[in-house]
PDB file of C-alpha atoms in Angstrom:
ATOM      1  CA  MET A 695       3.181  19.490  15.911  1.00  0.00           C
ATOM      2  CA  ALA A 696       6.208  18.673  13.775  1.00  0.00           C
ATOM      3  CA  ASN A 697       8.776  15.979  14.356  1.00  0.00           C
ATOM      4  CA  GLU A 698      11.957  15.457  12.304  1.00  0.00           C
ATOM      5  CA  LYS A 699      14.626  12.752  12.015  1.00  0.00           C
ATOM      6  CA  ARG A 700      17.917  12.757  10.136  1.00  0.00           C
ATOM      7  CA  ASN A 701      18.764  10.930   6.928  1.00  0.00           C
ATOM      8  CA  ARG A 702      20.889   7.829   6.837  1.00  0.00           C
ATOM      9  CA  PRO A 703      24.060   7.922   4.734  1.00  0.00           C
ATOM     10  CA  MET A 704      23.428   7.141   1.088  1.00  0.00           C
ATOM     11  CA  SER A 705      25.442   3.932   1.328  1.00  0.00           C
ATOM     12  CA  GLU A 706      22.947   2.462   3.815  1.00  0.00           C
ATOM     13  CA  LYS A 707      19.803   2.918   1.741  1.00  0.00           C
ATOM     14  CA  LYS A 708      20.367   1.926  -1.853  1.00  0.00           C
ATOM     15  CA  GLY A 709      17.213   0.318  -3.163  1.00  0.00           C
ATOM     16  CA  LYS A 710      17.662  -2.826  -5.229  1.00  0.00           C
ATOM     17  CA  GLY A 711      15.231  -1.722  -7.927  1.00  0.00           C
ATOM     18  CA  ILE A 712      15.891   2.031  -7.912  1.00  0.00           C
ATOM     19  CA  SER A 713      18.885   3.073  -9.969  1.00  0.00           C
ATOM     20  CA  PHE A 714      21.670   5.046  -8.350  1.00  0.00           C
ATOM     21  CA  ARG A 715      21.011   7.865 -10.844  1.00  0.00           C
ATOM     22  CA  HIS A 716      17.397   8.081  -9.732  1.00  0.00           C
ATOM     23  CA  GLN A 717      18.412   7.963  -6.060  1.00  0.00           C
ATOM     24  CA  ILE A 718      20.713  10.942  -6.582  1.00  0.00           C
ATOM     25  CA  GLU A 719      18.030  12.862  -8.498  1.00  0.00           C
ATOM     26  CA  ASN A 720      15.372  12.019  -5.926  1.00  0.00           C
ATOM     27  CA  GLN A 721      17.571  13.193  -3.074  1.00  0.00           C
ATOM     28  CA  ASP A 722      17.876  16.589  -4.754  1.00  0.00           C
ATOM     29  CA  ARG A 723      14.361  16.976  -6.148  1.00  0.00           C
ATOM     30  CA  LEU A 724      11.697  14.717  -4.623  1.00  0.00           C
ATOM     31  CA  SER A 725       9.264  15.540  -1.813  1.00  0.00           C
ATOM     32  CA  VAL A 726       6.959  12.701  -0.716  1.00  0.00           C
ATOM     33  CA  ILE A 727       3.723  13.781   0.989  1.00  0.00           C
ATOM     34  CA  ILE A 728       1.739  11.108   2.857  1.00  0.00           C
ATOM     35  CA  SER A 729      -1.720  11.253   4.429  1.00  0.00           C
ATOM     36  CA  VAL A 730      -2.228   9.069   7.514  1.00  0.00           C
ATOM     37  CA  GLN A 731      -5.476   8.183   9.283  1.00  0.00           C
ATOM     38  CA  GLN A 732      -5.787   4.952  11.272  1.00  0.00           C
ATOM     39  CA  ASP A 733      -3.099   3.298   9.117  1.00  0.00           C
ATOM     40  CA  GLU A 734      -1.105   1.318  11.683  1.00  0.00           C
ATOM     41  CA  LYS A 735      -1.396  -1.879   9.606  1.00  0.00           C
ATOM     42  CA  THR A 736       0.217  -0.409   6.491  1.00  0.00           C
ATOM     43  CA  ILE A 737       2.194   2.746   7.242  1.00  0.00           C
ATOM     44  CA  ARG A 738       5.509   1.083   8.172  1.00  0.00           C
ATOM     45  CA  LYS A 739       5.487  -0.955   4.959  1.00  0.00           C
ATOM     46  CA  LEU A 740       4.713   2.143   2.901  1.00  0.00           C
ATOM     47  CA  ILE A 741       7.454   4.201   4.554  1.00  0.00           C
ATOM     48  CA  LYS A 742       9.918   1.390   3.834  1.00  0.00           C
ATOM     49  CA  GLN A 743       9.089   1.602   0.119  1.00  0.00           C
ATOM     50  CA  VAL A 744       9.257   5.402   0.147  1.00  0.00           C
ATOM     51  CA  GLU A 745      12.689   5.314   1.800  1.00  0.00           C
ATOM     52  CA  ARG A 746      13.950   3.156  -1.066  1.00  0.00           C
ATOM     53  CA  LEU A 747      13.300   6.131  -3.362  1.00  0.00           C
ATOM     54  CA  VAL A 748      15.814   8.172  -1.293  1.00  0.00           C
ATOM     55  CA  PRO A 749      13.714  11.359  -1.459  1.00  0.00           C
ATOM     56  CA  LYS A 750      14.827  14.808  -0.414  1.00  0.00           C
ATOM     57  CA  GLU A 751      12.147  14.802   2.271  1.00  0.00           C
ATOM     58  CA  ILE A 752       9.160  12.848   3.578  1.00  0.00           C
ATOM     59  CA  LEU A 753       6.257  14.926   4.861  1.00  0.00           C
ATOM     60  CA  ILE A 754       3.586  13.038   6.813  1.00  0.00           C
ATOM     61  CA  ILE A 755       0.261  14.635   7.707  1.00  0.00           C
ATOM     62  CA  ILE A 756      -1.489  12.690  10.473  1.00  0.00           C
ATOM     63  CA  ASP A 757      -5.014  13.812  11.286  1.00  0.00           C
ATOM     64  CA  GLY A 758      -7.503  12.359  13.714  1.00  0.00           C
ATOM     65  CA  SER A 759      -5.594   9.092  14.085  1.00  0.00           C
ATOM     66  CA  GLN A 760      -6.559   7.169  17.228  1.00  0.00           C
ATOM     67  CA  ASP A 761      -4.469   4.038  16.650  1.00  0.00           C
ATOM     68  CA  GLN A 762      -0.693   3.430  16.899  1.00  0.00           C
ATOM     69  CA  SER A 763       0.159   5.167  13.612  1.00  0.00           C
ATOM     70  CA  VAL A 764       2.037   8.062  15.249  1.00  0.00           C
ATOM     71  CA  ASP A 765       4.258   5.813  17.384  1.00  0.00           C
ATOM     72  CA  LEU A 766       4.976   3.511  14.454  1.00  0.00           C
ATOM     73  CA  ILE A 767       5.958   6.431  12.203  1.00  0.00           C
ATOM     74  CA  LEU A 768       8.214   8.099  14.755  1.00  0.00           C
ATOM     75  CA  ASN A 769       9.977   4.829  15.585  1.00  0.00           C
ATOM     76  CA  SER A 770      10.028   3.136  12.178  1.00  0.00           C
ATOM     77  CA  SER A 771      13.502   4.275  11.058  1.00  0.00           C
ATOM     78  CA  SER A 772      16.095   7.036  11.193  1.00  0.00           C
ATOM     79  CA  TYR A 773      15.307   8.400   7.732  1.00  0.00           C
ATOM     80  CA  ALA A 774      14.497  12.130   7.715  1.00  0.00           C
ATOM     81  CA  ARG A 775      10.819  12.887   7.839  1.00  0.00           C
ATOM     82  CA  THR A 776       8.625  15.678   9.147  1.00  0.00           C
ATOM     83  CA  CYS A 777       5.290  14.854  10.785  1.00  0.00           C
ATOM     84  CA  TYR A 778       2.397  17.251  11.165  1.00  0.00           C
ATOM     85  CA  ILE A 779       0.110  15.759  13.787  1.00  0.00           C
ATOM     86  CA  TYR A 780      -3.486  16.899  14.239  1.00  0.00           C
ATOM     87  CA  SER A 781      -5.637  15.350  16.957  1.00  0.00           C
ATOM     88  CA  PHE A 782      -8.791  15.976  14.913  1.00  0.00           C
ATOM     89  CA  PRO A 783      -9.844  15.028  11.372  1.00  0.00           C
ATOM     90  CA  LEU A 784      -8.971  17.736   8.855  1.00  0.00           C
ATOM     91  CA  GLY A 785     -11.353  16.699   6.089  1.00  0.00           C
ATOM     92  CA  GLU A 786     -10.778  14.468   3.103  1.00  0.00           C
ATOM     93  CA  GLU A 787      -8.128  16.357   1.110  1.00  0.00           C
ATOM     94  CA  LEU A 788      -6.845  19.280   3.204  1.00  0.00           C
ATOM     95  CA  TRP A 789      -3.638  17.339   3.831  1.00  0.00           C
ATOM     96  CA  ARG A 790      -2.637  17.854   0.202  1.00  0.00           C
ATOM     97  CA  SER A 791      -2.513  21.621   0.582  1.00  0.00           C
ATOM     98  CA  ILE A 792      -0.750  21.424   3.952  1.00  0.00           C
ATOM     99  CA  GLY A 793       1.965  19.172   2.549  1.00  0.00           C
ATOM    100  CA  ALA A 794       2.340  21.212  -0.631  1.00  0.00           C
ATOM    101  CA  LYS A 795       2.890  24.416   1.314  1.00  0.00           C
ATOM    102  CA  GLU A 796       5.725  22.768   3.257  1.00  0.00           C
ATOM    103  CA  ALA A 797       7.389  20.841   0.401  1.00  0.00           C
ATOM    104  CA  THR A 798      10.738  22.107  -0.888  1.00  0.00           C
ATOM    105  CA  GLY A 799      11.365  19.666  -3.743  1.00  0.00           C
ATOM    106  CA  ASP A 800      10.523  20.454  -7.345  1.00  0.00           C
ATOM    107  CA  VAL A 801       8.606  17.176  -7.816  1.00  0.00           C
ATOM    108  CA  TRP A 802       5.945  16.099  -5.324  1.00  0.00           C
ATOM    109  CA  LEU A 803       4.582  12.584  -4.815  1.00  0.00           C
ATOM    110  CA  PHE A 804       1.256  12.314  -2.949  1.00  0.00           C
ATOM    111  CA  LEU A 805       0.414   9.025  -1.208  1.00  0.00           C
ATOM    112  CA  ASP A 806      -2.231   7.544   1.084  1.00  0.00           C
ATOM    113  CA  GLY A 807      -0.935   5.769   4.172  1.00  0.00           C
ATOM    114  CA  ASP A 808      -3.479   2.974   3.849  1.00  0.00           C
ATOM    115  CA  THR A 809      -2.012   1.608   0.620  1.00  0.00           C
ATOM    116  CA  VAL A 810       1.410  -0.004   0.127  1.00  0.00           C
ATOM    117  CA  ILE A 811       2.921   0.383  -3.349  1.00  0.00           C
ATOM    118  CA  SER A 812       6.403  -0.726  -4.354  1.00  0.00           C
ATOM    119  CA  ALA A 813       9.174   1.816  -4.791  1.00  0.00           C
ATOM    120  CA  GLU A 814       9.587   0.736  -8.411  1.00  0.00           C
ATOM    121  CA  GLU A 815       5.977   1.560  -9.221  1.00  0.00           C
ATOM    122  CA  LEU A 816       6.155   4.852  -7.353  1.00  0.00           C
ATOM    123  CA  MET A 817       9.262   5.742  -9.346  1.00  0.00           C
ATOM    124  CA  SER A 818       7.266   5.483 -12.578  1.00  0.00           C
ATOM    125  CA  PHE A 819       5.171   8.479 -11.472  1.00  0.00           C
ATOM    126  CA  VAL A 820       8.168  10.494 -10.325  1.00  0.00           C
ATOM    127  CA  GLY A 821      10.150   9.622 -13.445  1.00  0.00           C
ATOM    128  CA  ALA A 822       7.305  10.837 -15.660  1.00  0.00           C
ATOM    129  CA  CYS A 823       7.621  14.281 -14.068  1.00  0.00           C
ATOM    130  CA  TYR A 824      11.386  14.210 -14.547  1.00  0.00           C
ATOM    131  CA  ARG A 825      10.749  13.539 -18.245  1.00  0.00           C
ATOM    132  CA  GLY A 826       8.538  16.609 -18.704  1.00  0.00           C
ATOM    133  CA  ILE A 827       5.025  15.604 -17.628  1.00  0.00           C
ATOM    134  CA  ASP A 828       3.521  18.198 -15.300  1.00  0.00           C
ATOM    135  CA  ILE A 829       1.060  15.859 -13.566  1.00  0.00           C
ATOM    136  CA  ALA A 830       1.336  12.049 -13.574  1.00  0.00           C
ATOM    137  CA  LEU A 831      -1.929  10.256 -12.784  1.00  0.00           C
ATOM    138  CA  ARG A 832      -2.656   6.668 -11.890  1.00  0.00           C
ATOM    139  CA  LYS A 833      -3.996   4.846 -14.929  1.00  0.00           C
ATOM    140  CA  GLU A 834      -7.469   3.552 -14.139  1.00  0.00           C
ATOM    141  CA  SER A 835      -9.814   1.178 -15.920  1.00  0.00           C
ATOM    142  CA  PRO A 836     -13.597   1.781 -15.816  1.00  0.00           C
ATOM    143  CA  LEU A 837     -13.935  -1.892 -14.886  1.00  0.00           C
ATOM    144  CA  THR A 838     -12.036  -1.303 -11.621  1.00  0.00           C
ATOM    145  CA  GLN A 839     -13.908   1.874 -10.779  1.00  0.00           C
ATOM    146  CA  ALA A 840     -17.516   1.091 -11.586  1.00  0.00           C
ATOM    147  CA  GLY A 841     -20.153   3.355 -10.111  1.00  0.00           C
ATOM    148  CA  THR A 842     -21.134   6.973  -9.726  1.00  0.00           C
ATOM    149  CA  ILE A 843     -17.642   8.298  -9.051  1.00  0.00           C
ATOM    150  CA  SER A 844     -16.283   6.591 -12.147  1.00  0.00           C
ATOM    151  CA  LEU A 845     -19.019   8.168 -14.257  1.00  0.00           C
ATOM    152  CA  ALA A 846     -18.274  11.585 -12.774  1.00  0.00           C
ATOM    153  CA  LYS A 847     -14.583  11.264 -13.623  1.00  0.00           C
ATOM    154  CA  ALA A 848     -15.291  10.105 -17.168  1.00  0.00           C
ATOM    155  CA  PHE A 849     -17.811  12.909 -17.717  1.00  0.00           C
ATOM    156  CA  MET A 850     -15.404  15.537 -16.440  1.00  0.00           C
ATOM    157  CA  ASN A 851     -12.574  14.340 -18.677  1.00  0.00           C
ATOM    158  CA  SER A 852     -14.936  14.313 -21.662  1.00  0.00           C
ATOM    159  CA  LEU A 853     -16.151  17.832 -20.831  1.00  0.00           C
ATOM    160  CA  ILE A 854     -12.606  19.221 -20.841  1.00  0.00           C
ATOM    161  CA  ASP A 855     -11.645  17.313 -24.027  1.00  0.00           C
ATOM    162  CA  GLN A 856      -9.391  14.837 -22.239  1.00  0.00           C
ATOM    163  CA  GLU A 857     -11.136  11.592 -23.191  1.00  0.00           C
ATOM    164  CA  GLN A 858      -7.780   9.811 -23.382  1.00  0.00           C
ATOM    165  CA  LEU A 859      -7.592  10.046 -19.579  1.00  0.00           C
ATOM    166  CA  GLY A 860     -10.701   7.886 -19.216  1.00  0.00           C
ATOM    167  CA  VAL A 861     -11.511   7.754 -15.504  1.00  0.00           C
ATOM    168  CA  SER A 862      -8.036   8.783 -14.357  1.00  0.00           C
ATOM    169  CA  SER A 863      -8.158  11.781 -12.067  1.00  0.00           C
ATOM    170  CA  MET A 864      -6.189  13.890  -9.612  1.00  0.00           C
ATOM    171  CA  SER A 865      -8.570  12.473  -6.997  1.00  0.00           C
ATOM    172  CA  ASP A 866      -6.702   9.157  -7.166  1.00  0.00           C
ATOM    173  CA  LEU A 867      -3.381   8.284  -5.567  1.00  0.00           C
ATOM    174  CA  PRO A 868      -0.497   7.888  -6.191  1.00  0.00           C
ATOM    175  CA  LEU A 869      -0.195  11.274  -7.855  1.00  0.00           C
ATOM    176  CA  ALA A 870       3.004  13.049  -8.865  1.00  0.00           C
ATOM    177  CA  MET A 871       3.279  16.641  -9.976  1.00  0.00           C
ATOM    178  CA  THR A 872       5.890  19.308 -10.385  1.00  0.00           C
ATOM    179  CA  GLN A 873       6.119  22.243  -8.033  1.00  0.00           C
ATOM    180  CA  LYS A 874       5.710  24.611 -10.992  1.00  0.00           C
ATOM    181  CA  ALA A 875       2.459  22.914 -12.006  1.00  0.00           C
ATOM    182  CA  ALA A 876       1.111  23.098  -8.454  1.00  0.00           C
ATOM    183  CA  LEU A 877       1.913  26.802  -8.196  1.00  0.00           C
ATOM    184  CA  ARG A 878       0.156  27.500 -11.485  1.00  0.00           C
ATOM    185  CA  ILE A 879      -2.920  25.634 -10.272  1.00  0.00           C
ATOM    186  CA  GLY A 880      -2.807  27.265  -6.837  1.00  0.00           C
ATOM    187  CA  LEU A 881      -1.900  25.339  -3.699  1.00  0.00           C
ATOM    188  CA  ASP A 882      -5.254  26.010  -2.062  1.00  0.00           C
ATOM    189  CA  HIS A 883      -7.015  24.400  -5.038  1.00  0.00           C
ATOM    190  CA  LEU A 884      -5.294  21.081  -4.282  1.00  0.00           C
ATOM    191  CA  VAL A 885      -7.892  20.643  -1.521  1.00  0.00           C
ATOM    192  CA  THR A 886     -10.432  20.007  -4.309  1.00  0.00           C
ATOM    193  CA  PRO A 887      -8.665  17.535  -6.646  1.00  0.00           C
ATOM    194  CA  PRO A 888     -11.233  17.574  -9.518  1.00  0.00           C
ATOM    195  CA  LEU A 889     -11.081  21.378  -9.586  1.00  0.00           C
ATOM    196  CA  ALA A 890      -7.280  21.264  -9.592  1.00  0.00           C
ATOM    197  CA  HIS A 891      -7.530  18.763 -12.468  1.00  0.00           C
ATOM    198  CA  VAL A 892      -9.698  21.130 -14.533  1.00  0.00           C
ATOM    199  CA  ILE A 893      -7.503  24.150 -13.770  1.00  0.00           C
ATOM    200  CA  ALA A 894      -4.440  22.176 -14.864  1.00  0.00           C
ATOM    201  CA  ILE A 895      -6.023  21.567 -18.268  1.00  0.00           C
ATOM    202  CA  GLU A 896      -7.150  25.197 -18.498  1.00  0.00           C
ATOM    203  CA  LYS A 897      -3.546  26.309 -17.859  1.00  0.00           C
ATOM    204  CA  GLY A 898      -2.266  24.025 -20.628  1.00  0.00           C
ATOM    205  CA  LEU A 899      -0.343  21.730 -18.308  1.00  0.00           C
ATOM    206  CA  ARG A 900       0.684  18.303 -19.521  1.00  0.00           C
ATOM    207  CA  VAL A 901      -1.450  15.762 -17.646  1.00  0.00           C
ATOM    208  CA  GLU A 902      -1.023  12.052 -18.377  1.00  0.00           C
ATOM    209  CA  ALA A 903      -2.058   8.706 -16.906  1.00  0.00           C
ATOM    210  CA  VAL A 904       1.215   6.843 -16.626  1.00  0.00           C
ATOM    211  CA  ASN A 905       0.830   3.578 -14.718  1.00  0.00           C
ATOM    212  CA  ARG A 906      -1.522   1.119 -13.076  1.00  0.00           C
ATOM    213  CA  THR A 907      -0.433  -0.013  -9.636  1.00  0.00           C
ATOM    214  CA  LYS A 908      -0.456  -3.254  -7.692  1.00  0.00           C
ATOM    215  CA  GLU A 909      -1.582  -2.313  -4.227  1.00  0.00           C
ATOM    216  CA  GLU A 910      -1.501  -3.867  -0.775  1.00  0.00           C
ATOM    217  CA  GLY A 911      -3.583  -2.228   1.912  1.00  0.00           C
ATOM    218  CA  LEU A 912      -6.945  -1.241   3.261  1.00  0.00           C
ATOM    219  CA  ALA A 913      -8.279   0.996   0.496  1.00  0.00           C
ATOM    220  CA  LYS A 914     -10.965  -1.482  -0.565  1.00  0.00           C
ATOM    221  CA  GLN A 915     -11.970  -2.029   3.048  1.00  0.00           C
ATOM    222  CA  ARG A 916     -12.340   1.707   3.567  1.00  0.00           C
ATOM    223  CA  ILE A 917     -14.687   2.016   0.626  1.00  0.00           C
ATOM    224  CA  SER A 918     -17.085  -0.451   2.233  1.00  0.00           C
ATOM    225  CA  ASN A 919     -17.165   1.040   5.736  1.00  0.00           C
ATOM    226  CA  SER A 920     -19.913   3.135   7.316  1.00  0.00           C
ATOM    227  CA  HIS A 921     -18.587   6.541   6.283  1.00  0.00           C
ATOM    228  CA  SER A 922     -18.044   5.642   2.635  1.00  0.00           C
ATOM    229  CA  TRP A 923     -21.165   7.534   1.597  1.00  0.00           C
ATOM    230  CA  ILE A 924     -19.671  10.721   3.075  1.00  0.00           C
ATOM    231  CA  LYS A 925     -16.495  10.245   1.053  1.00  0.00           C
ATOM    232  CA  GLU A 926     -18.506   9.559  -2.093  1.00  0.00           C
ATOM    233  CA  SER A 927     -20.768  12.558  -1.552  1.00  0.00           C
ATOM    234  CA  THR A 928     -17.755  14.801  -1.001  1.00  0.00           C
ATOM    235  CA  CYS A 929     -16.083  13.494  -4.151  1.00  0.00           C
ATOM    236  CA  LEU A 930     -19.236  14.022  -6.220  1.00  0.00           C
ATOM    237  CA  GLY A 931     -19.588  17.542  -4.821  1.00  0.00           C
ATOM    238  CA  ASP A 932     -15.970  18.266  -5.785  1.00  0.00           C
ATOM    239  CA  HIS A 933     -16.662  17.106  -9.340  1.00  0.00           C
ATOM    240  CA  LEU A 934     -19.740  19.331  -9.541  1.00  0.00           C
ATOM    241  CA  GLU A 935     -17.614  22.272  -8.415  1.00  0.00           C
ATOM    242  CA  ALA A 936     -15.078  21.482 -11.143  1.00  0.00           C
ATOM    243  CA  VAL A 937     -17.790  21.214 -13.812  1.00  0.00           C
ATOM    244  CA  ALA A 938     -19.309  24.530 -12.683  1.00  0.00           C
ATOM    245  CA  TYR A 939     -15.872  26.197 -12.893  1.00  0.00           C
ATOM    246  CA  TRP A 940     -15.330  24.909 -16.430  1.00  0.00           C
ATOM    247  CA  SER A 941     -18.829  25.929 -17.531  1.00  0.00           C
ATOM    248  CA  ASP A 942     -18.414  29.447 -16.150  1.00  0.00           C
ATOM    249  CA  LEU A 943     -15.037  29.727 -17.826  1.00  0.00           C
ATOM    250  CA  ASN A 944     -16.449  28.763 -21.214  1.00  0.00           C
ATOM    251  CA  LYS A 945     -19.497  31.011 -20.735  1.00  0.00           C
ATOM    252  CA  THR A 946     -17.182  33.968 -20.166  1.00  0.00           C
ATOM    253  CA  ASP A 947     -15.188  33.072 -23.285  1.00  0.00           C
ATOM    254  CA  ARG A 948     -18.370  32.919 -25.404  1.00  0.00           C
ATOM    255  CA  GLU A 949     -19.552  36.262 -24.075  1.00  0.00           C
ATOM    256  CA  MET A 950     -16.213  37.824 -24.992  1.00  0.00           C
ATOM    257  CA  GLU A 951     -16.439  36.403 -28.507  1.00  0.00           C
ATOM    258  CA  ASN A 952     -19.948  37.787 -29.008  1.00  0.00           C
ATOM    259  CA  ARG A 953     -18.972  41.337 -28.128  1.00  0.00           C
TER     260      ARG A 953
END
């Protein structure tokens, strides 16, 4: 089910920290894609920050939410947004592909509804794409991502000769990318972020970690809840799929060279 609202006039929504030039560019080029699941405590604050960017469109994918998230989103403001509402959980990352297939901007910003990040910090990801980066990742420190997932990310980046990325990955949000980059990767591959990450490098796309973020929200709480092991297992499985893809690709290249 989709629901849309109209934009406010530009004069009513100038953000204090977002330059007028960026507002104009965002209104022509930027699609913001947000995943929402049980995010009633944070979603209004996040939407407020997103509106300060003055994007071309806001696409919100709500799946399996049993709290007040839907009502809060539909009544939070008059800024244009389109909501895709599913009464059942879609799976961890399917929302990325759904949003990408609906987006009309030439730069896409992917966000999680459980985490509030300031418009100024979000703009750093978008601005990187405006300056020629194909995919702008969140800069991560191994100290903030200790554990199996961190090791998997570091191993994958080492395997594909991208050690400078450390543990930064397309699995993490915020994430900004150009429409052209997404089409080269394949929109269906966005469902498996580590695989999309590897394909991006294979295609020669420019992938950079651009900014650390100060976050307000429930992300840390989610990691500690009862289904965290499912999320971690899924993420590890996605990384194994990406490693297998890269290994098969290089095996094929070696076989061609030996002929």
